[in-house]
């Protein structure tokens, strides 16, 4: 059963959650850097090496993520994506040399404070069991976007690819949570093997959507959609699918975090567009 979020669980869960986001963000930045190196064969080879390094680092994020889910429920672990977004935006400035708006520092600070409040205010989260029907219903939703993309060009935009990556990534996190935490609900070998297979499938779909977004747009046009949905989707399915209640205060803090992240993305995108218009 899921543990209550006491001080020790919060410390351990926060450490693993932030570490997982550091690995994930580093991998994303390296893969995007690899994509950006084009031209001569030498540059392309260097880009392939950088992309491969990012891919390897990206996949190691599974281990601290599983550690975080051992101590914290999915919607609180999902909130650490706010810190991951901060890593991404500062990484684009330092590593990818993309300009950032002057308010980025203050927004980054507010996002980190908001993430801390989401974790600190929660004292106990009893688990009431999970509902496979609700879980599969939520799992089927993103495939509507995939079908729409086959016939409607708008659904092929980088932001939508990022959103799909976030939804599939959220489903992978929830599946991993079931695999790691809910021993009594998924105690048979076949059930746990199926969960592991579903985790691999949704992780692969998330990765594929993200790579499509990288290939068709800038990093800052893909990442906001991913982080918006990977933040909110676990909270949406926590109660119906996992039996974990999400308090009103959690929803307020998650909504505020979503607005801060969206504003950060808007400012960063605006700063890039302004820079490109300068003679």
PDB file of C-alpha atoms in Angstrom, residues 18-139:
ATOM      1  CA  UNK A  18      14.573  16.144  -8.524  1.00  0.00           C
ATOM      2  CA  UNK A  19      17.366  13.759  -9.536  1.00  0.00           C
ATOM      3  CA  UNK A  20      15.083  12.081 -12.091  1.00  0.00           C
ATOM      4  CA  UNK A  21      14.210  15.480 -13.580  1.00  0.00           C
ATOM      5  CA  UNK A  22      17.893  16.442 -13.752  1.00  0.00           C
ATOM      6  CA  UNK A  23      18.628  13.271 -15.739  1.00  0.00           C
ATOM      7  CA  UNK A  24      15.575  13.678 -17.975  1.00  0.00           C
ATOM      8  CA  UNK A  25      16.267  17.349 -18.701  1.00  0.00           C
ATOM      9  CA  UNK A  26      19.944  16.682 -19.434  1.00  0.00           C
ATOM     10  CA  UNK A  27      18.985  13.926 -21.848  1.00  0.00           C
ATOM     11  CA  UNK A  28      16.440  16.152 -23.613  1.00  0.00           C
ATOM     12  CA  UNK A  29      18.977  18.960 -24.034  1.00  0.00           C
ATOM     13  CA  UNK A  30      21.654  16.609 -25.356  1.00  0.00           C
ATOM     14  CA  UNK A  31      19.288  14.976 -27.855  1.00  0.00           C
ATOM     15  CA  UNK A  32      18.109  18.363 -29.123  1.00  0.00           C
ATOM     16  CA  UNK A  33      21.733  19.504 -29.409  1.00  0.00           C
ATOM     17  CA  UNK A  34      22.494  16.381 -31.421  1.00  0.00           C
ATOM     18  CA  UNK A  35      19.584  17.118 -33.745  1.00  0.00           C
ATOM     19  CA  UNK A  36      20.816  20.672 -34.302  1.00  0.00           C
ATOM     20  CA  UNK A  37      24.254  19.644 -35.578  1.00  0.00           C
ATOM     21  CA  UNK A  38      23.860  19.354 -39.335  1.00  0.00           C
ATOM     22  CA  UNK A  39      25.966  20.050 -42.382  1.00  0.00           C
ATOM     23  CA  UNK A  40      29.305  18.314 -42.837  1.00  0.00           C
ATOM     24  CA  UNK A  41      29.675  14.549 -42.167  1.00  0.00           C
ATOM     25  CA  UNK A  42      31.933  15.377 -39.222  1.00  0.00           C
ATOM     26  CA  UNK A  43      29.254  17.552 -37.649  1.00  0.00           C
ATOM     27  CA  UNK A  44      26.594  14.909 -38.229  1.00  0.00           C
ATOM     28  CA  UNK A  45      28.741  12.233 -36.567  1.00  0.00           C
ATOM     29  CA  UNK A  46      29.322  14.511 -33.599  1.00  0.00           C
ATOM     30  CA  UNK A  47      25.577  15.159 -33.450  1.00  0.00           C
ATOM     31  CA  UNK A  48      24.866  11.422 -33.468  1.00  0.00           C
ATOM     32  CA  UNK A  49      27.275  10.878 -30.552  1.00  0.00           C
ATOM     33  CA  UNK A  50      25.694  13.689 -28.541  1.00  0.00           C
ATOM     34  CA  UNK A  51      22.186  12.406 -29.313  1.00  0.00           C
ATOM     35  CA  UNK A  52      23.183   8.877 -28.224  1.00  0.00           C
ATOM     36  CA  UNK A  53      24.611  10.205 -24.951  1.00  0.00           C
ATOM     37  CA  UNK A  54      21.358  12.078 -24.347  1.00  0.00           C
ATOM     38  CA  UNK A  55      19.317   8.981 -25.122  1.00  0.00           C
ATOM     39  CA  UNK A  56      21.288   6.897 -22.603  1.00  0.00           C
ATOM     40  CA  UNK A  57      21.030   9.544 -19.855  1.00  0.00           C
ATOM     41  CA  UNK A  58      17.325   9.982 -20.624  1.00  0.00           C
ATOM     42  CA  UNK A  59      16.628   6.292 -20.040  1.00  0.00           C
ATOM     43  CA  UNK A  60      18.456   6.207 -16.701  1.00  0.00           C
ATOM     44  CA  UNK A  61      15.775   8.550 -15.327  1.00  0.00           C
ATOM     45  CA  UNK A  62      13.605   5.449 -14.826  1.00  0.00           C
ATOM     46  CA  UNK A  63      15.531   4.421 -11.695  1.00  0.00           C
ATOM     47  CA  UNK A  64      15.220   7.594  -9.579  1.00  0.00           C
ATOM     48  CA  UNK A  65      11.653   7.994 -10.853  1.00  0.00           C
ATOM     49  CA  UNK A  66      10.779   4.561  -9.455  1.00  0.00           C
ATOM     50  CA  UNK A  67      12.467   5.615  -6.202  1.00  0.00           C
ATOM     51  CA  UNK A  68      10.368   8.779  -6.016  1.00  0.00           C
ATOM     52  CA  UNK A  69       7.148   6.806  -6.594  1.00  0.00           C
ATOM     53  CA  UNK A  70       8.057   4.537  -3.709  1.00  0.00           C
ATOM     54  CA  UNK A  71       7.699   7.500  -1.322  1.00  0.00           C
ATOM     55  CA  UNK A  72       5.297   9.940  -3.040  1.00  0.00           C
ATOM     56  CA  UNK A  73       2.033   9.610  -5.035  1.00  0.00           C
ATOM     57  CA  UNK A  74       2.096  10.210  -8.830  1.00  0.00           C
ATOM     58  CA  UNK A  75       0.552  13.682  -8.847  1.00  0.00           C
ATOM     59  CA  UNK A  76       3.202  14.981  -6.411  1.00  0.00           C
ATOM     60  CA  UNK A  77       5.973  13.276  -8.381  1.00  0.00           C
ATOM     61  CA  UNK A  78       4.437  14.881 -11.476  1.00  0.00           C
ATOM     62  CA  UNK A  79       4.784  18.295  -9.853  1.00  0.00           C
ATOM     63  CA  UNK A  80       8.567  17.897  -9.945  1.00  0.00           C
ATOM     64  CA  UNK A  81       8.258  18.416 -13.691  1.00  0.00           C
ATOM     65  CA  UNK A  82       8.029  22.096 -12.796  1.00  0.00           C
ATOM     66  CA  UNK A  83      11.634  21.870 -11.613  1.00  0.00           C
ATOM     67  CA  UNK A  84      12.436  19.910 -14.769  1.00  0.00           C
ATOM     68  CA  UNK A  85      11.022  22.728 -16.885  1.00  0.00           C
ATOM     69  CA  UNK A  86      13.278  25.184 -15.060  1.00  0.00           C
ATOM     70  CA  UNK A  87      16.255  22.935 -15.840  1.00  0.00           C
ATOM     71  CA  UNK A  88      15.208  22.852 -19.504  1.00  0.00           C
ATOM     72  CA  UNK A  89      14.828  26.601 -19.905  1.00  0.00           C
ATOM     73  CA  UNK A  90      18.108  27.441 -18.231  1.00  0.00           C
ATOM     74  CA  UNK A  91      19.744  24.639 -20.192  1.00  0.00           C
ATOM     75  CA  UNK A  92      18.558  26.139 -23.478  1.00  0.00           C
ATOM     76  CA  UNK A  93      20.272  29.395 -22.469  1.00  0.00           C
ATOM     77  CA  UNK A  94      23.555  27.864 -21.297  1.00  0.00           C
ATOM     78  CA  UNK A  95      23.863  24.813 -23.552  1.00  0.00           C
ATOM     79  CA  UNK A  96      21.829  25.641 -26.677  1.00  0.00           C
ATOM     80  CA  UNK A  97      22.532  29.409 -26.576  1.00  0.00           C
ATOM     81  CA  UNK A  98      18.871  30.358 -26.961  1.00  0.00           C
ATOM     82  CA  UNK A  99      17.908  33.718 -25.410  1.00  0.00           C
ATOM     83  CA  UNK A 100      15.675  33.946 -22.342  1.00  0.00           C
ATOM     84  CA  UNK A 101      13.434  36.715 -21.044  1.00  0.00           C
ATOM     85  CA  UNK A 102      14.640  38.761 -18.079  1.00  0.00           C
ATOM     86  CA  UNK A 103      11.758  37.560 -15.878  1.00  0.00           C
ATOM     87  CA  UNK A 104      12.840  33.913 -16.229  1.00  0.00           C
ATOM     88  CA  UNK A 105      14.821  33.977 -12.969  1.00  0.00           C
ATOM     89  CA  UNK A 106      11.827  35.127 -10.898  1.00  0.00           C
ATOM     90  CA  UNK A 107       9.465  32.686 -12.590  1.00  0.00           C
ATOM     91  CA  UNK A 108      11.926  29.841 -11.995  1.00  0.00           C
ATOM     92  CA  UNK A 109      12.063  30.771  -8.308  1.00  0.00           C
ATOM     93  CA  UNK A 110       8.240  30.861  -8.027  1.00  0.00           C
ATOM     94  CA  UNK A 111       7.925  27.495  -9.789  1.00  0.00           C
ATOM     95  CA  UNK A 112      10.358  25.875  -7.346  1.00  0.00           C
ATOM     96  CA  UNK A 113       8.486  27.367  -4.356  1.00  0.00           C
ATOM     97  CA  UNK A 114       5.185  26.108  -5.785  1.00  0.00           C
ATOM     98  CA  UNK A 115       6.575  22.588  -6.231  1.00  0.00           C
ATOM     99  CA  UNK A 116       7.779  22.618  -2.603  1.00  0.00           C
ATOM    100  CA  UNK A 117       4.322  23.686  -1.375  1.00  0.00           C
ATOM    101  CA  UNK A 118       2.628  20.860  -3.290  1.00  0.00           C
ATOM    102  CA  UNK A 119       4.757  18.331  -1.451  1.00  0.00           C
ATOM    103  CA  UNK A 120       4.897  19.951   1.976  1.00  0.00           C
ATOM    104  CA  UNK A 121       1.179  20.493   2.505  1.00  0.00           C
ATOM    105  CA  UNK A 122       0.258  16.858   1.950  1.00  0.00           C
ATOM    106  CA  UNK A 123       0.303  14.770   5.151  1.00  0.00           C
ATOM    107  CA  UNK A 124      -1.404  11.482   4.284  1.00  0.00           C
ATOM    108  CA  UNK A 125      -2.614   9.848   1.103  1.00  0.00           C
ATOM    109  CA  UNK A 126      -4.299   6.490   1.688  1.00  0.00           C
ATOM    110  CA  UNK A 127      -4.616   4.260  -1.350  1.00  0.00           C
ATOM    111  CA  UNK A 128      -8.047   2.724  -1.987  1.00  0.00           C
ATOM    112  CA  UNK A 129      -6.970   0.412  -4.816  1.00  0.00           C
ATOM    113  CA  UNK A 130      -6.904   0.941  -8.548  1.00  0.00           C
ATOM    114  CA  UNK A 131      -9.543   0.643 -11.247  1.00  0.00           C
ATOM    115  CA  UNK A 132      -8.272  -0.952 -14.487  1.00  0.00           C
ATOM    116  CA  UNK A 133     -11.314   0.280 -16.438  1.00  0.00           C
ATOM    117  CA  UNK A 134     -10.643   3.943 -15.659  1.00  0.00           C
ATOM    118  CA  UNK A 135      -6.948   3.486 -16.317  1.00  0.00           C
ATOM    119  CA  UNK A 136      -7.554   2.053 -19.792  1.00  0.00           C
ATOM    120  CA  UNK A 137     -10.096   4.801 -20.527  1.00  0.00           C
ATOM    121  CA  UNK A 138      -7.471   7.467 -19.796  1.00  0.00           C
ATOM    122  CA  UNK A 139      -4.918   5.435 -21.747  1.00  0.00           C
TER     123      UNK A 139
END
